[in-house]
């Protein structure tokens, strides 16, 4: 495989869109898993162990991931200018995913505060033992890759052909040669001309 062929494949619309959708879906997928394992004081509640999903620990990650999925899908049908806008949206969404995930890593107690509040009836996670899982780190990585995907889209889409769905169709036949055309005559007119010894295909 030549280097030119490999480069062309990495610029393909289907490849760029598919990879970007998968990255955004991966970021969203992490939010459905456990981000924080919380152990509450035994005297606080009957069930001291709480598993906090990413959608609860960092709700912004879910929102940014959904935006990224929608933007990636829209890129497949967008025009040239719209693709630049979508690239910017993907970069912002990727930063949002990474930043919100990193915030949970920096302060897991704050990320668990909502879940702990529901369990014990008071806000905050004071006195709770909060342990991070690998999911927030994977979300940070996915966010960074979404940023790169947005940049990739901006670069690769410059070589994408414009959509021909709504493009004007070129003239064909006589019209393309500048010749005048007339609407075809019906069967009765053709028969009348034929009986008169005239050529029914001659419109002049």
Backbone as a printed PyTorch tensor [residue, N CA C, xyz], in Angstrom:
tensor([[[  0.8420,  -1.1910,   0.0000],
         [  0.0000,   0.0000,   0.0000],
         [  0.8820,   1.2460,   0.0000]],

        [[  0.6740,   2.1260,  -0.9390],
         [  1.4690,   3.3400,  -1.0290],
         [  1.0880,   4.3110,   0.0630]],

        [[  2.0210,   5.2420,   0.3630],
         [  1.7410,   6.2430,   1.3870],
         [  0.6020,   7.1550,   0.9630]],

        [[  0.5010,   7.4030,  -0.3780],
         [ -0.5860,   8.2450,  -0.8750],
         [ -1.9390,   7.6100,  -0.6170]],

        [[ -2.0270,   6.2750,  -0.8140],
         [ -3.2800,   5.5770,  -0.5830],
         [ -3.6550,   5.6000,   0.8890]],

        [[ -2.6700,   5.3970,   1.7550],
         [ -2.9320,   5.4190,   3.1960],
         [ -3.4000,   6.8040,   3.6250]],

        [[ -2.7620,   7.8440,   3.0940],
         [ -3.1570,   9.2110,   3.4400],
         [ -4.5670,   9.5040,   2.9630]],

        [[ -4.8860,   9.0040,   1.7650],
         [ -6.2230,   9.2330,   1.2240],
         [ -7.2800,   8.5600,   2.0900]],

        [[ -6.9830,   7.3910,   2.6090],
         [ -7.9440,   6.6910,   3.4580],
         [ -8.2000,   7.4590,   4.7490]],

        [[ -7.1570,   8.0570,   5.3000],
         [ -7.3360,   8.8020,   6.5480],
         [ -8.0420,  10.1290,   6.3370]],

        [[ -8.2060,  10.5400,   5.0710],
         [ -8.9560,  11.7650,   4.7830],
         [-10.3950,  11.4630,   4.3920]],

        [[-10.7440,  10.2050,   4.2840],
         [-12.0920,   9.8450,   3.8540],
         [-13.1350,  10.3130,   4.8550]],

        [[-14.2490,  10.7760,   4.3110],
         [-15.3330,  11.2550,   5.1680],
         [-15.8320,  10.1480,   6.0800]],

        [[-16.0380,   8.9610,   5.5350],
         [-16.5820,   7.8590,   6.3350],
         [-15.6540,   7.5070,   7.4890]],

        [[-14.3490,   7.5460,   7.2410],
         [-13.3890,   7.2100,   8.2840],
         [-13.3920,   8.2560,   9.3950]],

        [[-13.3400,   9.5220,   9.0030],
         [-13.2990,  10.6050,   9.9940],
         [-14.5660,  10.6110,  10.8420]],

        [[-15.7140,  10.5040,  10.1810],
         [-16.9860,  10.5550,  10.9060],
         [-17.1330,   9.3520,  11.8300]],

        [[-16.7980,   8.1650,  11.3290],
         [-16.9500,   6.9500,  12.1330],
         [-16.0650,   6.9910,  13.3790]],

        [[-14.8080,   7.3570,  13.2020],
         [-13.8870,   7.4020,  14.3450],
         [-14.3510,   8.4400,  15.3680]],

        [[-14.7920,   9.5970,  14.8820],
         [-15.2410,  10.6460,  15.7980],
         [-16.4840,  10.2150,  16.5670]],

        [[-17.4090,   9.5670,  15.8930],
         [-18.6110,   9.0650,  16.5730],
         [-18.2350,   8.0350,  17.6310]],

        [[-17.3120,   7.1520,  17.2940],
         [-16.8990,   6.1190,  18.2530],
         [-16.2340,   6.7360,  19.4820]],

        [[-15.4310,   7.7680,  19.2740],
         [-14.7810,   8.4390,  20.4130],
         [-15.8110,   9.1140,  21.3120]],

        [[-16.7630,   9.8000,  20.6780],
         [-17.8060,  10.4610,  21.4600],
         [-18.6710,   9.4310,  22.1850]],

        [[-18.9680,   8.3220,  21.5050],
         [-19.7600,   7.2690,  22.1350],
         [-18.9910,   6.6320,  23.2940]],

        [[-17.6740,   6.5240,  23.1460],
         [-16.8610,   5.9770,  24.2340],
         [-16.9010,   6.8900,  25.4560]],

        [[-16.8240,   8.2000,  25.2060],
         [-16.9130,   9.1530,  26.3170],
         [-18.2570,   9.0300,  27.0160]],

        [[-19.3150,   8.9200,  26.2090],
         [-20.6490,   8.7560,  26.7970],
         [-20.7420,   7.4330,  27.5590]],

        [[-20.1360,   6.3950,  26.9930],
         [-20.1960,   5.0850,  27.6220],
         [-19.5630,   5.0610,  29.0040]],

        [[-18.5070,   5.8370,  29.1890],
         [-17.8760,   5.8560,  30.5120],
         [-18.8230,   6.3960,  31.5820]],

        [[-19.7340,   7.2830,  31.1820],
         [-20.6390,   7.8810,  32.1750],
         [-21.6950,   6.9020,  32.6630]],

        [[-21.8570,   5.7930,  31.9560],
         [-22.8190,   4.7770,  32.3950],
         [-22.1870,   3.7910,  33.3780]],

        [[-20.8910,   3.9140,  33.5770],
         [-20.1730,   3.0140,  34.4760],
         [-19.8710,   3.7070,  35.7980]],

        [[-19.3710,   2.9340,  36.7530],
         [-19.0520,   3.4780,  38.0680],
         [-17.7630,   4.2870,  38.0250]],

        [[-17.8520,   5.5250,  38.4930],
         [-16.6810,   6.3900,  38.5810],
         [-16.1200,   6.4330,  40.0020]],

        [[-17.0230,   6.3500,  40.9560],
         [-16.6090,   6.5040,  42.3520],
         [-17.2080,   5.3990,  43.2120]],

        [[-16.3750,   4.7740,  44.0150],
         [-16.8440,   3.8210,  45.0220],
         [-16.8040,   4.5280,  46.3690]],

        [[-17.9630,   4.6380,  46.9830],
         [-18.0790,   5.3870,  48.2290],
         [-18.4230,   4.4380,  49.3670]],

        [[-17.6760,   4.5540,  50.4560],
         [-17.9520,   3.7770,  51.6650],
         [-18.3190,   4.7750,  52.7530]],

        [[-19.5640,   4.7220,  53.2020],
         [-20.0530,   5.6380,  54.2390],
         [-19.8110,   5.0440,  55.6280]],

        [[-19.7970,   5.8850,  56.6310],
         [-19.6780,   5.3660,  58.0010],
         [-20.7970,   4.3710,  58.3000]],

        [[-20.4790,   3.3030,  58.9720],
         [-21.4410,   2.2360,  59.2220],
         [-22.6940,   2.7420,  59.9270]],

        [[-22.5380,   3.7280,  60.7910],
         [-23.6800,   4.2200,  61.5560],
         [-24.5530,   5.1780,  60.7640]],

        [[-24.0930,   5.6000,  59.5930],
         [-24.8240,   6.6250,  58.8420],
         [-26.0170,   6.0530,  58.1050]],

        [[-25.8600,   4.9250,  57.4720],
         [-26.9220,   4.3320,  56.6610],
         [-26.8850,   2.8210,  56.7980]],

        [[-27.9640,   2.1900,  56.3650],
         [-28.0210,   0.7350,  56.4040],
         [-27.1200,   0.1220,  55.3420]],

        [[-27.0330,   0.7890,  54.1700],
         [-26.1740,   0.3040,  53.0870],
         [-25.0260,   1.2840,  52.9120]],

        [[-23.8690,   1.0160,  53.4960],
         [-22.7840,   1.9880,  53.5040],
         [-22.0220,   2.1300,  52.1940]],

        [[-22.1780,   1.1810,  51.2720],
         [-21.4230,   1.2110,  50.0210],
         [-22.2740,   1.7930,  48.8880]],

        [[-21.7250,   2.7870,  48.1970],
         [-22.4330,   3.4350,  47.0940],
         [-21.5290,   3.4370,  45.8640]],

        [[-22.0940,   3.0500,  44.7320],
         [-21.3780,   3.1290,  43.4550],
         [-21.9490,   4.3230,  42.6870]],

        [[-21.1110,   5.3100,  42.4390],
         [-21.5510,   6.5500,  41.7760],
         [-21.1640,   6.4880,  40.2980]],

        [[-22.1630,   6.5230,  39.4320],
         [-21.9070,   6.4960,  37.9920],
         [-21.3890,   7.8440,  37.5190]],

        [[-20.7390,   7.8340,  36.3700],
         [-20.2090,   9.0770,  35.8210],
         [-21.2850,  10.0890,  35.4940]],

        [[-22.4690,   9.6150,  35.0980],
         [-23.5630,  10.5290,  34.7780],
         [-24.0140,  11.3210,  35.9840]],

        [[-23.7310,  10.8070,  37.1860],
         [-24.0790,  11.5040,  38.4160],
         [-22.9020,  12.2860,  38.9730]],

        [[-21.7120,  11.7350,  38.8170],
         [-20.5230,  12.4070,  39.3290],
         [-20.1500,  13.6100,  38.4820]],

        [[-20.3930,  13.5250,  37.1630],
         [-20.0420,  14.6150,  36.2410],
         [-21.0910,  14.6780,  35.1410]],

        [[-22.1990,  15.3170,  35.4220],
         [-23.2960,  15.3770,  34.4480],
         [-22.8840,  16.0950,  33.1670]],

        [[-21.9360,  17.0110,  33.2620],
         [-21.5050,  17.7590,  32.0760],
         [-20.8540,  16.8450,  31.0510]],

        [[-20.1960,  15.7900,  31.5060],
         [-19.5440,  14.8660,  30.5820],
         [-20.5800,  14.2220,  29.6690]],

        [[-21.6970,  13.8130,  30.2360],
         [-22.7710,  13.2190,  29.4310],
         [-23.2640,  14.2020,  28.3810]],

        [[-23.4850,  15.4430,  28.7810],
         [-23.9970,  16.4550,  27.8550],
         [-23.0050,  16.7270,  26.7320]],

        [[-21.7450,  16.9010,  27.0720],
         [-20.7290,  17.1760,  26.0510],
         [-20.5530,  15.9880,  25.1070]],

        [[-20.6450,  14.7750,  25.6320],
         [-20.4990,  13.5850,  24.7900],
         [-21.6460,  13.4850,  23.7900]],

        [[-22.8540,  13.7870,  24.2290],
         [-24.0130,  13.7570,  23.3170],
         [-23.8400,  14.8080,  22.2250]],

        [[-23.3640,  15.9880,  22.5920],
         [-23.1230,  17.0510,  21.6030],
         [-22.0910,  16.5910,  20.5800]],

        [[-21.0500,  15.9200,  21.0470],
         [-20.0030,  15.4460,  20.1460],
         [-20.5290,  14.4020,  19.1740]],

        [[-21.3680,  13.4960,  19.6530],
         [-21.9550,  12.4820,  18.7630],
         [-22.7990,  13.1530,  17.6850]],

        [[-23.6490,  14.0840,  18.0890],
         [-24.5110,  14.7800,  17.1350],
         [-23.6890,  15.5710,  16.1220]],

        [[-22.6360,  16.2330,  16.5890],
         [-21.7950,  17.0240,  15.6910],
         [-21.0860,  16.1270,  14.6790]],

        [[-20.5760,  14.9950,  15.1400],
         [-19.8830,  14.0780,  14.2350],
         [-20.8180,  13.5570,  13.1510]],

        [[-22.0310,  13.2130,  13.5170],
         [-23.0020,  12.7300,  12.5300],
         [-23.3830,  13.8390,  11.5600]],

        [[-23.5100,  15.0620,  12.0570],
         [-23.8780,  16.1840,  11.1930],
         [-22.7860,  16.4830,  10.1740]],

        [[-21.5450,  16.1820,  10.5110],
         [-20.4300,  16.4560,   9.6060],
         [-20.5470,  15.6820,   8.3030]],

        [[-21.2390,  14.5490,   8.3390],
         [-21.3430,  13.7110,   7.1430],
         [-22.2150,  14.3380,   6.0660]],

        [[-23.0850,  15.2930,   6.4430],
         [-23.9690,  15.9110,   5.4550],
         [-23.7870,  17.4190,   5.3900]],

        [[-22.8550,  17.9410,   6.1650],
         [-22.6740,  19.3980,   6.2320],
         [-21.8580,  19.9070,   5.0560]],

        [[-22.0490,  21.1850,   4.7550],
         [-21.2640,  21.8390,   3.7250],
         [-19.9090,  22.2660,   4.2540]],

        [[-19.1370,  22.9260,   3.3990],
         [-17.7590,  23.2760,   3.7550],
         [-17.6990,  24.1830,   4.9810]],

        [[-18.4730,  25.2670,   4.9780],
         [-18.4390,  26.2090,   6.0920],
         [-18.9870,  25.5590,   7.3610]],

        [[-20.0710,  24.7930,   7.2130],
         [-20.6740,  24.1320,   8.3710],
         [-19.7100,  23.1420,   9.0050]],

        [[-18.8720,  22.5110,   8.1980],
         [-17.9070,  21.5540,   8.7540],
         [-16.8740,  22.2490,   9.6350]],

        [[-16.5090,  23.4800,   9.2850],
         [-15.5970,  24.2410,  10.1310],
         [-16.2540,  24.5500,  11.4700]],

        [[-17.5310,  24.8920,  11.4240],
         [-18.2610,  25.1560,  12.6670],
         [-18.3280,  23.8840,  13.5090]],

        [[-18.6120,  22.7660,  12.8560],
         [-18.7010,  21.4880,  13.5620],
         [-17.3580,  21.1100,  14.1750]],

        [[-16.2780,  21.3990,  13.4560],
         [-14.9470,  21.1250,  14.0050],
         [-14.7410,  21.8890,  15.3100]],

        [[-15.1680,  23.1640,  15.3120],
         [-15.0620,  23.9560,  16.5360],
         [-15.9090,  23.3960,  17.6570]],

        [[-17.1090,  22.9320,  17.3160],
         [-17.9940,  22.3360,  18.3240],
         [-17.3490,  21.0840,  18.9280]],

        [[-16.7300,  20.2800,  18.0840],
         [-16.0770,  19.0590,  18.5770],
         [-14.9080,  19.3920,  19.5040]],

        [[-14.1430,  20.4100,  19.1480],
         [-13.0210,  20.8050,  20.0030],
         [-13.5280,  21.2630,  21.3730]],

        [[-14.5720,  22.0900,  21.3630],
         [-15.1440,  22.5740,  22.6230],
         [-15.7150,  21.4150,  23.4340]],

        [[-16.4410,  20.5130,  22.7580],
         [-17.0370,  19.3620,  23.4500],
         [-15.9570,  18.4670,  24.0420]],

        [[-14.8710,  18.2600,  23.2920],
         [-13.7830,  17.4360,  23.7980],
         [-13.1290,  18.0490,  25.0270]],

        [[-12.9010,  19.3620,  24.9730],
         [-12.3520,  20.0440,  26.1420],
         [-13.3160,  19.9360,  27.3220]],

        [[-14.6080,  20.0570,  27.0430],
         [-15.5980,  19.9600,  28.1150],
         [-15.5900,  18.6060,  28.7800]],

        [[-15.5150,  17.5490,  27.9780],
         [-15.4540,  16.1900,  28.5220],
         [-14.2080,  16.0130,  29.3880]],

        [[-13.0640,  16.4410,  28.8560],
         [-11.8060,  16.2760,  29.5810],
         [-11.7850,  17.1010,  30.8730]],

        [[-12.2550,  18.3480,  30.7870],
         [-12.2190,  19.2270,  31.9580],
         [-13.1340,  18.7230,  33.0710]],

        [[-14.3680,  18.3630,  32.7040],
         [-15.3180,  17.8910,  33.7130],
         [-14.8510,  16.5840,  34.3460]],

        [[-14.2290,  15.7210,  33.5530],
         [-13.7210,  14.4590,  34.0940],
         [-12.5420,  14.7040,  35.0240]],

        [[-11.6550,  15.6170,  34.6130],
         [-10.4970,  15.9300,  35.4410],
         [-10.9230,  16.5560,  36.7730]],

        [[-12.0280,  17.3110,  36.7440],
         [-12.5240,  17.9260,  37.9800],
         [-12.9100,  16.8700,  39.0040]],

        [[-13.4910,  15.7760,  38.5330],
         [-13.8550,  14.6790,  39.4400],
         [-12.6030,  14.0110,  39.9890]],

        [[-11.5970,  13.8540,  39.1250],
         [-10.3390,  13.2480,  39.5780],
         [ -9.6690,  14.1340,  40.6260]],

        [[ -9.7220,  15.4440,  40.4110],
         [ -9.1030,  16.3850,  41.3400],
         [ -9.8380,  16.4080,  42.6820]],

        [[-11.1640,  16.2890,  42.6300],
         [-11.9500,  16.3860,  43.8690],
         [-13.0530,  15.3300,  43.8660]],

        [[-12.7130,  14.0800,  44.1090],
         [-13.7180,  13.0100,  44.1060],
         [-14.7870,  13.1930,  45.1770]],

        [[-14.4330,  13.8480,  46.2620],
         [-15.4210,  14.0900,  47.3130],
         [-16.5840,  14.9360,  46.7800]],

        [[-16.2490,  15.9400,  46.0010],
         [-17.2870,  16.7860,  45.4220],
         [-18.1160,  16.0030,  44.4130]],

        [[-17.4610,  15.1350,  43.6560],
         [-18.1790,  14.3210,  42.6860],
         [-19.1570,  13.3680,  43.3420]],

        [[-18.8270,  12.9230,  44.5410],
         [-19.6900,  11.9780,  45.2530],
         [-20.7080,  12.6590,  46.1420]],

        [[-20.6260,  13.9790,  46.2750],
         [-21.4730,  14.7080,  47.2180],
         [-22.9570,  14.4860,  46.9730]],

        [[-23.3550,  14.5070,  45.7200],
         [-24.7740,  14.3400,  45.4090],
         [-25.3000,  12.9780,  45.8250]],

        [[-24.5480,  11.9310,  45.4830],
         [-24.9670,  10.5720,  45.8310],
         [-24.9820,  10.3710,  47.3430]],

        [[-23.9890,  10.9070,  48.0120],
         [-23.9340,  10.7780,  49.4690],
         [-25.0880,  11.5360,  50.1060]],

        [[-25.3970,  12.7020,  49.5690],
         [-26.5020,  13.4850,  50.1010],
         [-27.8180,  12.7300,  50.0220]],

        [[-28.0270,  12.0160,  48.9140],
         [-29.2590,  11.2260,  48.7850],
         [-29.2890,  10.0780,  49.7960]],

        [[-28.1180,   9.5240,  50.0750],
         [-28.0630,   8.3590,  50.9580],
         [-28.2420,   8.7190,  52.4230]],

        [[-27.6250,   9.8280,  52.8430],
         [-27.6590,  10.1670,  54.2630],
         [-28.5590,  11.3520,  54.5730]],

        [[-29.0660,  12.0090,  53.5230],
         [-29.9940,  13.1040,  53.7400],
         [-29.3570,  14.4420,  54.0060]],

        [[-28.0420,  14.5310,  53.8920],
         [-27.3510,  15.8120,  54.0580],
         [-26.3870,  15.9860,  52.8960]],

        [[-26.1070,  17.2500,  52.5500],
         [-25.2040,  17.5210,  51.4430],
         [-23.7600,  17.2900,  51.8600]],

        [[-22.9340,  16.9720,  50.8670],
         [-21.5150,  16.7610,  51.1310],
         [-21.1790,  15.3100,  51.3780]],

        [[-19.8680,  15.0290,  51.2680],
         [-19.4030,  13.6520,  51.4530],
         [-18.4100,  13.5550,  52.6020]],

        [[-18.5640,  14.4540,  53.5800],
         [-17.6500,  14.4410,  54.7320],
         [-17.7850,  13.1270,  55.4930]],

        [[-16.6580,  12.5400,  55.8130],
         [-16.6460,  11.2890,  56.5530],
         [-16.7340,  10.0630,  55.6830]],

        [[-16.9620,  10.2440,  54.3860],
         [-17.0670,   9.1030,  53.4700],
         [-15.7040,   8.8070,  52.8570]],

        [[-15.4800,   7.5480,  52.5880],
         [-14.2400,   7.1240,  51.9230],
         [-14.5440,   6.9550,  50.4360]],

        [[-13.9950,   7.8470,  49.5930],
         [-14.3030,   7.8570,  48.1720],
         [-13.0940,   7.3600,  47.3830]],

        [[-13.3110,   6.3640,  46.5330],
         [-12.2350,   5.7920,  45.7200],
         [-12.5810,   5.9360,  44.2400]],

        [[-11.6170,   6.4040,  43.4700],
         [-11.8190,   6.5560,  42.0230],
         [-11.6390,   5.2190,  41.3130]],

        [[-12.4380,   5.0080,  40.2700],
         [-12.2220,   3.8770,  39.3680],
         [-11.4180,   4.3880,  38.1700]],

        [[-11.2170,   3.5520,  37.1750],
         [-10.4430,   3.9440,  36.0010],
         [-11.2640,   4.7830,  35.0240]],

        [[-12.5840,   4.7740,  35.1740],
         [-13.4480,   5.4230,  34.1930],
         [-13.2220,   6.9240,  34.0210]],

        [[-13.0400,   7.7090,  35.0820],
         [-12.7820,   9.1350,  34.8690],
         [-11.5290,   9.3860,  34.0370]],

        [[-10.5140,   8.5580,  34.2280],
         [ -9.2800,   8.7060,  33.4560],
         [ -9.5200,   8.3850,  31.9820]],

        [[-10.3270,   7.3590,  31.7360],
         [-10.6600,   7.0230,  30.3580],
         [-11.4730,   8.1470,  29.7100]],

        [[-12.3240,   8.7860,  30.4910],
         [-13.1120,   9.8960,  29.9660],
         [-12.2240,  11.0810,  29.5960]],

        [[-11.2110,  11.3450,  30.4190],
         [-10.2620,  12.4150,  30.0940],
         [ -9.5560,  12.1120,  28.7780]],

        [[ -9.1290,  10.8620,  28.6230],
         [ -8.4590,  10.4630,  27.3860],
         [ -9.3950,  10.6010,  26.1900]],

        [[-10.6460,  10.1750,  26.3560],
         [-11.6250,  10.2850,  25.2630],
         [-11.8640,  11.7440,  24.8990]],

        [[-11.9230,  12.6140,  25.9070],
         [-12.1030,  14.0310,  25.6350],
         [-10.9520,  14.6040,  24.8320]],

        [[ -9.7340,  14.2390,  25.2020],
         [ -8.5690,  14.7070,  24.4510],
         [ -8.5830,  14.2160,  23.0130]],

        [[ -8.9960,  12.9800,  22.8070],
         [ -9.0660,  12.4310,  21.4550],
         [-10.1740,  13.0950,  20.6350]],

        [[-11.2600,  13.4830,  21.2820],
         [-12.3250,  14.2030,  20.5690],
         [-11.8140,  15.5590,  20.0920]],

        [[-10.9950,  16.2130,  20.9090],
         [-10.3790,  17.4810,  20.4890],
         [ -9.5410,  17.2540,  19.2280]],

        [[ -8.7210,  16.2130,  19.2490],
         [ -7.8950,  15.8990,  18.0830],
         [ -8.7530,  15.5440,  16.8740]],

        [[ -9.8740,  14.8670,  17.1230],
         [-10.7800,  14.5080,  16.0290],
         [-11.3820,  15.7570,  15.3930]],

        [[-11.6870,  16.7640,  16.2170],
         [-12.2030,  18.0120,  15.6710],
         [-11.1900,  18.6880,  14.7620]],

        [[ -9.9290,  18.6720,  15.1730],
         [ -8.8600,  19.2440,  14.3420],
         [ -8.6760,  18.4110,  13.0740]],

        [[ -8.7290,  17.0960,  13.2400],
         [ -8.6170,  16.1790,  12.0970],
         [ -9.7260,  16.4530,  11.0850]],

        [[-10.9410,  16.6450,  11.5770],
         [-12.0720,  16.9340,  10.6870],
         [-11.8260,  18.2070,   9.8890]],

        [[-11.3290,  19.2420,  10.5480],
         [-11.0840,  20.5090,   9.8590],
         [-10.0610,  20.3460,   8.7430]],

        [[ -9.0410,  19.5170,   8.9860],
         [ -7.9880,  19.3230,   7.9840],
         [ -8.4500,  18.3930,   6.8690]],

        [[ -9.0270,  17.2540,   7.2560],
         [ -9.4060,  16.2430,   6.2610],
         [-10.5500,  16.6990,   5.3730]],

        [[-11.4870,  17.4660,   5.9190],
         [-12.6800,  17.8330,   5.1540],
         [-12.3770,  18.7910,   4.0090]],

        [[-11.1840,  19.3760,   3.9870],
         [-10.8380,  20.2700,   2.8790],
         [-10.7590,  19.5300,   1.5480]],

        [[-10.5110,  18.2270,   1.6140],
         [-10.4060,  17.4340,   0.3820],
         [-11.6950,  16.7030,   0.0400]],

        [[-12.7190,  16.8840,   0.8600],
         [-13.9780,  16.1950,   0.5860],
         [-14.7020,  16.8640,  -0.5720]],

        [[-15.2690,  16.0400,  -1.4220],
         [-16.0340,  16.5700,  -2.5540],
         [-17.3360,  17.1690,  -2.0570]],

        [[-17.7800,  18.2200,  -2.7220],
         [-19.0500,  18.8440,  -2.3480],
         [-20.1960,  17.9030,  -2.6590]],

        [[-21.2070,  17.9350,  -1.8220],
         [-22.3790,  17.0940,  -2.0390],
         [-23.0780,  17.4830,  -3.3290]],

        [[-23.4570,  16.4850,  -4.1300],
         [-24.1080,  16.7530,  -5.4080],
         [-25.6180,  16.5630,  -5.3580]],

        [[-26.1310,  16.4000,  -4.1490],
         [-27.5600,  16.1280,  -4.0200],
         [-28.4090,  17.2650,  -4.5740]],

        [[-27.9750,  18.5100,  -4.2350],
         [-28.7430,  19.6600,  -4.6590],
         [-28.0370,  20.4540,  -5.7520]],

        [[-26.9790,  19.8640,  -6.2990],
         [-26.2560,  20.5770,  -7.3520],
         [-27.0620,  20.5850,  -8.6360]],

        [[-26.8670,  21.6370,  -9.4290],
         [-27.5800,  21.7410, -10.6970],
         [-27.0390,  20.7010, -11.6560]],

        [[-27.9160,  20.0380, -12.3600],
         [-27.5150,  19.0210, -13.2960],
         [-27.0770,  19.6640, -14.6020]],

        [[-25.9780,  19.2170, -15.2080],
         [-25.5170,  19.7990, -16.4640],
         [-26.4760,  19.4740, -17.5860]],

        [[-26.5180,  20.3700, -18.5390],
         [-27.3840,  20.1530, -19.7010],
         [-26.8430,  19.0180, -20.5260]],

        [[-27.7220,  18.2730, -21.1670],
         [-27.3120,  17.1260, -21.9640],
         [-27.8880,  17.2370, -23.3530]],

        [[-27.3280,  16.4330, -24.2460],
         [-27.8720,  16.3590, -25.5920],
         [-27.7600,  17.6670, -26.3320]],

        [[-28.8320,  18.0050, -27.0230],
         [-28.8480,  19.1900, -27.8550],
         [-28.7340,  20.4440, -27.0330]],

        [[-29.3150,  20.4420, -25.8330],
         [-29.2910,  21.6380, -24.9910],
         [-27.8710,  21.9770, -24.5970]],

        [[-27.0170,  20.9500, -24.3600],
         [-25.6450,  21.2090, -23.9540],
         [-24.8360,  21.7970, -25.0880]],

        [[-25.2930,  21.6370, -26.3230],
         [-24.5890,  22.1690, -27.4830],
         [-25.1380,  23.5220, -27.9140]],

        [[-26.0620,  24.0430, -27.1380],
         [-26.6180,  25.3510, -27.4610],
         [-27.7220,  25.3010, -28.4920]],

        [[-28.1920,  24.1040, -28.8830],
         [-29.2550,  23.9790, -29.8600],
         [-30.6030,  24.1830, -29.1910]],

        [[-31.5390,  24.7700, -29.8980],
         [-32.8730,  24.9700, -29.3590],
         [-33.6370,  23.6680, -29.3790]],

        [[-34.4300,  23.4560, -28.3830],
         [-35.2430,  22.2480, -28.2960],
         [-36.6900,  22.6300, -28.1450]],

        [[-37.5690,  21.7540, -28.5720],
         [-39.0040,  21.9480, -28.4730],
         [-39.6110,  20.7860, -27.7310]],

        [[-40.7320,  20.9950, -27.0710],
         [-41.3980,  19.8820, -26.3960],
         [-41.7830,  18.8150, -27.3990]],

        [[-41.6720,  17.5370, -27.0610],
         [-42.0260,  16.4750, -28.0200],
         [-43.5110,  16.5400, -28.3730]],

        [[-43.7840,  16.2760, -29.6190],
         [-45.1780,  16.2980, -30.0670],
         [-45.8520,  15.0040, -29.6780]],

        [[-47.1910,  15.0550, -29.5360],
         [-47.8970,  13.8580, -29.1090],
         [-48.1160,  12.8980, -30.2690]],

        [[-48.7310,  11.7610, -29.9640],
         [-48.8720,  10.7030, -30.9730],
         [-49.8000,  11.1170, -32.1110]],

        [[-50.8360,  11.9150, -31.8100],
         [-51.7780,  12.3330, -32.8630],
         [-51.0780,  13.2220, -33.8720]],

        [[-50.2970,  14.2010, -33.3620],
         [-49.5630,  15.0780, -34.2740],
         [-48.5750,  14.2860, -35.1100]],

        [[-47.9330,  13.3140, -34.5040],
         [-46.9740,  12.4980, -35.2450],
         [-47.6650,  11.7400, -36.3750]],

        [[-48.8390,  11.2040, -36.0950],
         [-49.5760,  10.4540, -37.1210],
         [-50.0200,  11.3640, -38.2620]],

        [[-50.4960,  12.5800, -37.8980],
         [-50.9120,  13.5360, -38.9290],
         [-49.7620,  13.9040, -39.8440]],

        [[-48.6040,  14.1250, -39.2820],
         [-47.4510,  14.4950, -40.0910],
         [-47.0220,  13.3280, -40.9690]],

        [[-47.0820,  12.1350, -40.3910],
         [-46.6750,  10.9650, -41.1530],
         [-47.5930,  10.7470, -42.3470]],

        [[-48.9190,  10.9370, -42.1720],
         [-49.8660,  10.7520, -43.2810],
         [-49.6900,  11.8070, -44.3590]],

        [[-49.1150,  12.9450, -43.9760],
         [-48.8590,  14.0030, -44.9670],
         [-47.5000,  13.8430, -45.6360]],

        [[-46.8190,  12.7660, -45.2830],
         [-45.5090,  12.5260, -45.8810],
         [-44.4000,  13.3240, -45.2510]],

        [[-44.6410,  13.8830, -44.0520],
         [-43.6360,  14.6750, -43.3510],
         [-42.9400,  13.8230, -42.2970]],

        [[-41.7740,  14.2620, -41.9710],
         [-40.9940,  13.5690, -40.9340],
         [-41.4810,  14.0350, -39.5690]],

        [[-42.1300,  13.1670, -38.7890],
         [-42.6830,  13.5850, -37.4800],
         [-41.6070,  13.9670, -36.4680]],

        [[-40.3560,  13.5730, -36.7220],
         [-39.2810,  13.9170, -35.7960],
         [-38.6430,  15.2530, -36.0910]],

        [[-39.0440,  15.8610, -37.1930],
         [-38.5060,  17.1630, -37.5610],
         [-39.3990,  18.2370, -36.9710]],

        [[-38.8950,  18.9660, -35.9520],
         [-39.7150,  19.9570, -35.2740],
         [-39.7090,  21.3140, -35.9240]],

        [[-38.9270,  21.5120, -36.9450],
         [-38.8570,  22.7960, -37.5990],
         [-39.9890,  22.9630, -38.6040]]])
